[in-house]
Every structure is written in C-alpha cells, then in structure tokens.
CSV table of C-alpha atoms in Angstrom, one decimal:
chain,number,residue,atom,x,y,z
N,60,MET,CA,-13.1,73.4,6.8
N,61,THR,CA,-10.1,73.0,4.6
N,62,PRO,CA,-10.9,72.8,0.8
N,63,ASN,CA,-10.0,69.6,-1.0
N,64,ILE,CA,-7.1,69.8,-3.3
N,65,ILE,CA,-8.6,66.9,-5.3
N,66,SER,CA,-12.3,65.9,-5.6
N,67,LYS,CA,-13.5,63.1,-7.9
N,68,VAL,CA,-17.1,61.8,-8.0
N,69,LEU,CA,-18.3,58.9,-10.2
N,70,GLU,CA,-21.5,56.9,-10.5
N,71,LEU,CA,-20.9,53.2,-10.9
N,72,ASP,CA,-23.3,50.7,-12.5
N,73,ASN,CA,-23.1,47.0,-11.5
N,74,CYS,CA,-21.9,48.2,-8.1
N,75,ASP,CA,-23.8,47.2,-4.9
N,76,LYS,CA,-22.6,49.6,-2.2
N,77,ASP,CA,-22.3,47.1,0.6
N,78,LEU,CA,-20.4,44.6,-1.6
N,79,PHE,CA,-18.1,47.5,-2.8
N,80,ILE,CA,-17.2,48.3,0.7
N,81,LYS,CA,-16.2,44.7,1.4
N,82,VAL,CA,-14.2,44.7,-1.9
N,83,LEU,CA,-12.3,47.8,-0.8
N,84,TYR,CA,-10.6,45.7,1.9
N,85,SER,CA,-9.4,43.2,-0.7
N,86,ALA,CA,-5.8,43.4,-2.1
N,87,LYS,CA,-7.1,42.0,-5.4
N,88,PHE,CA,-9.3,45.1,-5.8
N,89,TRP,CA,-6.4,47.5,-5.5
N,90,GLU,CA,-4.3,45.4,-7.9
N,91,THR,CA,-7.2,45.4,-10.4
N,92,VAL,CA,-7.8,49.2,-10.4
N,93,SER,CA,-4.3,50.4,-9.9
N,94,SER,CA,-3.1,53.0,-12.4
N,95,THR,CA,0.6,52.2,-11.8
N,96,LYS,CA,2.8,50.0,-14.1
N,97,LYS,CA,3.3,47.4,-11.3
N,98,ILE,CA,1.7,46.9,-7.9
N,99,GLU,CA,2.0,44.4,-5.2
N,100,ALA,CA,-0.7,44.8,-2.5
N,101,LYS,CA,-1.6,43.0,0.7
N,102,PHE,CA,-3.6,43.8,3.8
N,103,ILE,CA,-1.2,43.6,6.8
N,104,SER,CA,-4.2,44.2,9.2
N,105,PRO,CA,-7.9,44.4,8.5
N,106,ASN,CA,-7.7,48.1,7.5
N,107,VAL,CA,-4.1,48.7,6.5
N,108,LEU,CA,-3.1,48.1,2.9
N,109,TYR,CA,0.6,47.7,2.3
N,110,THR,CA,1.6,48.3,-1.3
N,111,LYS,CA,4.8,48.2,-3.3
N,112,MET,CA,4.5,50.1,-6.6
N,113,THR,CA,6.6,50.9,-9.7
N,114,ASP,CA,5.7,53.6,-12.1
N,115,GLU,CA,7.0,56.5,-14.1
N,116,ILE,CA,6.4,60.2,-13.4
N,117,VAL,CA,7.6,62.6,-16.1
N,118,ASN,CA,9.8,59.8,-17.5
N,119,ILE,CA,11.4,59.2,-14.1
N,120,LYS,CA,11.1,55.7,-12.8
N,121,VAL,CA,9.6,55.8,-9.3
N,122,GLN,CA,9.4,52.9,-6.8
N,123,MET,CA,7.3,53.4,-3.7
N,124,GLU,CA,6.1,51.4,-0.8
N,125,GLY,CA,4.0,52.2,2.2
N,126,GLU,CA,0.7,51.7,3.9
N,127,LEU,CA,-2.7,53.1,3.2
N,128,VAL,CA,-4.9,53.2,6.3
N,129,LEU,CA,-8.7,53.0,5.7
N,130,GLN,CA,-10.8,54.1,8.7
N,131,ASP,CA,-14.4,53.3,8.3
N,132,LYS,CA,-16.6,55.9,10.0
N,133,GLY,CA,-19.8,54.3,8.9
N,134,GLU,CA,-23.0,55.8,7.5
N,135,GLN,CA,-23.2,59.6,8.0
N,136,ASP,CA,-26.4,61.3,9.3
N,137,SER,CA,-26.2,63.8,6.5
N,138,GLY,CA,-27.3,61.2,3.9
N,139,LYS,CA,-24.0,61.4,2.0
N,140,GLY,CA,-23.4,57.7,2.5
N,141,ARG,CA,-20.6,55.7,4.1
N,142,LEU,CA,-17.4,57.7,5.1
N,143,ILE,CA,-14.0,56.0,4.9
N,144,GLU,CA,-11.0,58.2,5.9
N,145,LEU,CA,-7.7,57.6,4.2
N,146,ASN,CA,-4.1,58.4,5.2
N,147,VAL,CA,-0.7,57.2,4.2
N,148,ARG,CA,2.0,56.1,6.6
N,149,ASN,CA,5.4,54.4,6.5
N,150,ASN,CA,6.2,55.8,3.0
N,151,LYS,CA,9.6,57.5,2.6
N,152,ASP,CA,8.4,59.5,-0.5
N,153,VAL,CA,4.9,60.6,0.7
N,154,LYS,CA,5.1,62.6,3.9
N,155,GLU,CA,1.4,63.1,4.2
N,156,LEU,CA,-1.8,62.2,2.3
N,157,GLU,CA,-5.1,62.7,4.0
N,158,GLY,CA,-8.5,62.3,2.4
N,159,HIS,CA,-11.7,60.3,2.4
N,160,LEU,CA,-14.0,58.2,0.3
N,161,ARG,CA,-17.8,58.5,0.3
N,162,ILE,CA,-19.9,55.7,-1.0
N,163,ARG,CA,-23.6,56.1,-1.4
N,164,ALA,CA,-26.2,53.6,-2.8
N,165,LEU,CA,-28.3,55.1,-5.6
N,166,SER,CA,-30.1,51.8,-6.1
N,167,LYS,CA,-29.3,48.1,-5.4
N,168,ASN,CA,-26.8,47.9,-8.3
N,169,ARG,CA,-25.7,51.5,-8.7
N,170,SER,CA,-23.5,53.5,-6.3
N,171,LYS,CA,-21.9,56.9,-6.2
N,172,LEU,CA,-18.2,57.0,-5.2
N,173,GLY,CA,-16.4,60.2,-4.2
N,174,ILE,CA,-12.7,60.5,-3.5
N,175,PHE,CA,-11.6,63.7,-1.7
N,176,ILE,CA,-8.0,64.5,-1.0
N,177,LYS,CA,-7.4,67.2,1.7
N,178,SER,CA,-3.6,67.2,1.9
N,179,PHE,CA,-0.7,65.8,-0.1
N,180,LYS,CA,2.9,66.4,0.9
N,181,LEU,CA,6.0,64.7,-0.5
N,182,SER,CA,9.3,64.2,1.2
N,183,ASN,CA,11.8,66.9,0.4
N,184,ASP,CA,14.0,64.7,-1.8
N,185,PHE,CA,11.0,63.6,-3.9
N,186,ALA,CA,9.4,67.0,-4.0
N,187,ASN,CA,12.6,68.6,-5.2
N,188,LEU,CA,12.8,66.0,-7.9
N,189,ILE,CA,9.4,66.6,-9.5
N,190,GLY,CA,7.9,69.7,-7.9
N,191,LYS,CA,4.7,70.2,-5.9
N,192,SER,CA,2.5,71.2,-8.9
N,193,VAL,CA,3.6,68.1,-10.9
N,194,ALA,CA,3.1,65.9,-7.9
N,195,GLU,CA,-0.5,67.1,-7.4
N,196,LEU,CA,-1.3,66.9,-11.1
N,197,THR,CA,0.1,63.3,-11.2
N,198,LEU,CA,-2.0,62.3,-8.2
N,199,ARG,CA,-5.1,63.8,-9.8
N,200,THR,CA,-4.3,62.0,-13.1
N,201,LYS,CA,-3.7,58.7,-11.3
N,202,LEU,CA,-7.0,58.9,-9.4
N,203,THR,CA,-8.8,59.7,-12.6
N,204,GLU,CA,-7.2,56.7,-14.3
N,205,MET,CA,-8.1,54.4,-11.4
N,206,LEU,CA,-11.8,55.5,-11.5
N,207,ARG,CA,-12.0,55.1,-15.2
N,208,LYS,CA,-10.4,51.6,-14.9
N,209,LEU,CA,-12.9,50.7,-12.1
N,210,LYS,CA,-15.9,51.9,-14.2
N,211,ARG,CA,-14.7,49.9,-17.3
N,212,TRP,CA,-13.9,46.9,-15.2
N,213,LEU,CA,-17.4,46.9,-13.6
N,214,ASN,CA,-19.0,47.0,-17.1
N,215,HIS,CA,-17.7,43.5,-17.8
N,216,ASN,CA,-17.1,41.9,-14.3
N,217,ALA,CA,-18.8,41.3,-11.0
N,218,LEU,CA,-17.5,42.7,-7.7
N,219,GLU,CA,-17.8,39.2,-6.2
N,220,SER,CA,-14.8,38.1,-8.2
N,221,LEU,CA,-12.6,40.4,-6.2
N,222,LEU,CA,-13.4,38.8,-2.8
C-alpha cells in the first residue's frame, strides 16, 4: 500500500457521524470550512462538488476551479468507520489528487475524522511556479486550517444549520 503524503486525524465534539456525512454533501459546509480567501461551491451532481476558489500561495494570487468527487464506500468491516474516497477532476492546475476520508462515531455527539491524501500532482505550469515541496506544504497547511476551522465552528454551531 502506498504511504499517505498527508494524514490528519481529529476528534470532533458536537458532531453526530451520520449527520456529518449528510453535511459533507452540502455546498454550505465547504464554504463554511474553506481555508481559502474566497470560495464558491455547488454540487453539480449528488457526489460532485464544483468549486471556484481564490487564494494566495507564497504571495502569488491563485484562482482555481474544478471538481471534487466524493465516492462513499460505506462502513468498513475493519471498524475504522465510514470510508469516502476523494479525487479531483477538471482542474487545470491540479493534475491529480487522490485520498480518502474516514468518519467514525465515538459516541452520539462525538466523531473522529481522518483525512488521508495518497497523491497530489500539479500541472507543469503551476508546479514550475511554486515547486512540489511548497505545493505539498501548502496543501497540508490548508487541510490543517480547514480542520481547525471546522472544530471551532462546531463549538458554537449545530451541523443541522449546514443542511
């Protein structure tokens, strides 16, 4: 098995696992937890999130748009929780991003969320602009910011408000 280039795991209070999975398929969720300066999100099919983002990476303004495909593989026999595979398509800057989410209930209102990225490749133009190491570090930082934002948001809000 290929090692993950990024692994992030977080325990979330005020987070019912089943409700969280429903919220993942809400554009409002992605707009709420986004770590970019600006994001427009909408689901163009039940499991395909289309986003248009504006951000800065190393003082370089970056605009990206593309699709994030979420493939729900259901509960896993291993007891590791619900598996949702992720991949990016139709993005001129990101050639490949593959990974998965794992969501496991710890109690009725407490869940464990894991984000695991297996591969991340940029288009040649974009990679030449910022470099592979900076790109991976930026992705890792953005994922960390998203998880922190989600955890803080859950401390003061209910998941139901994102449906």
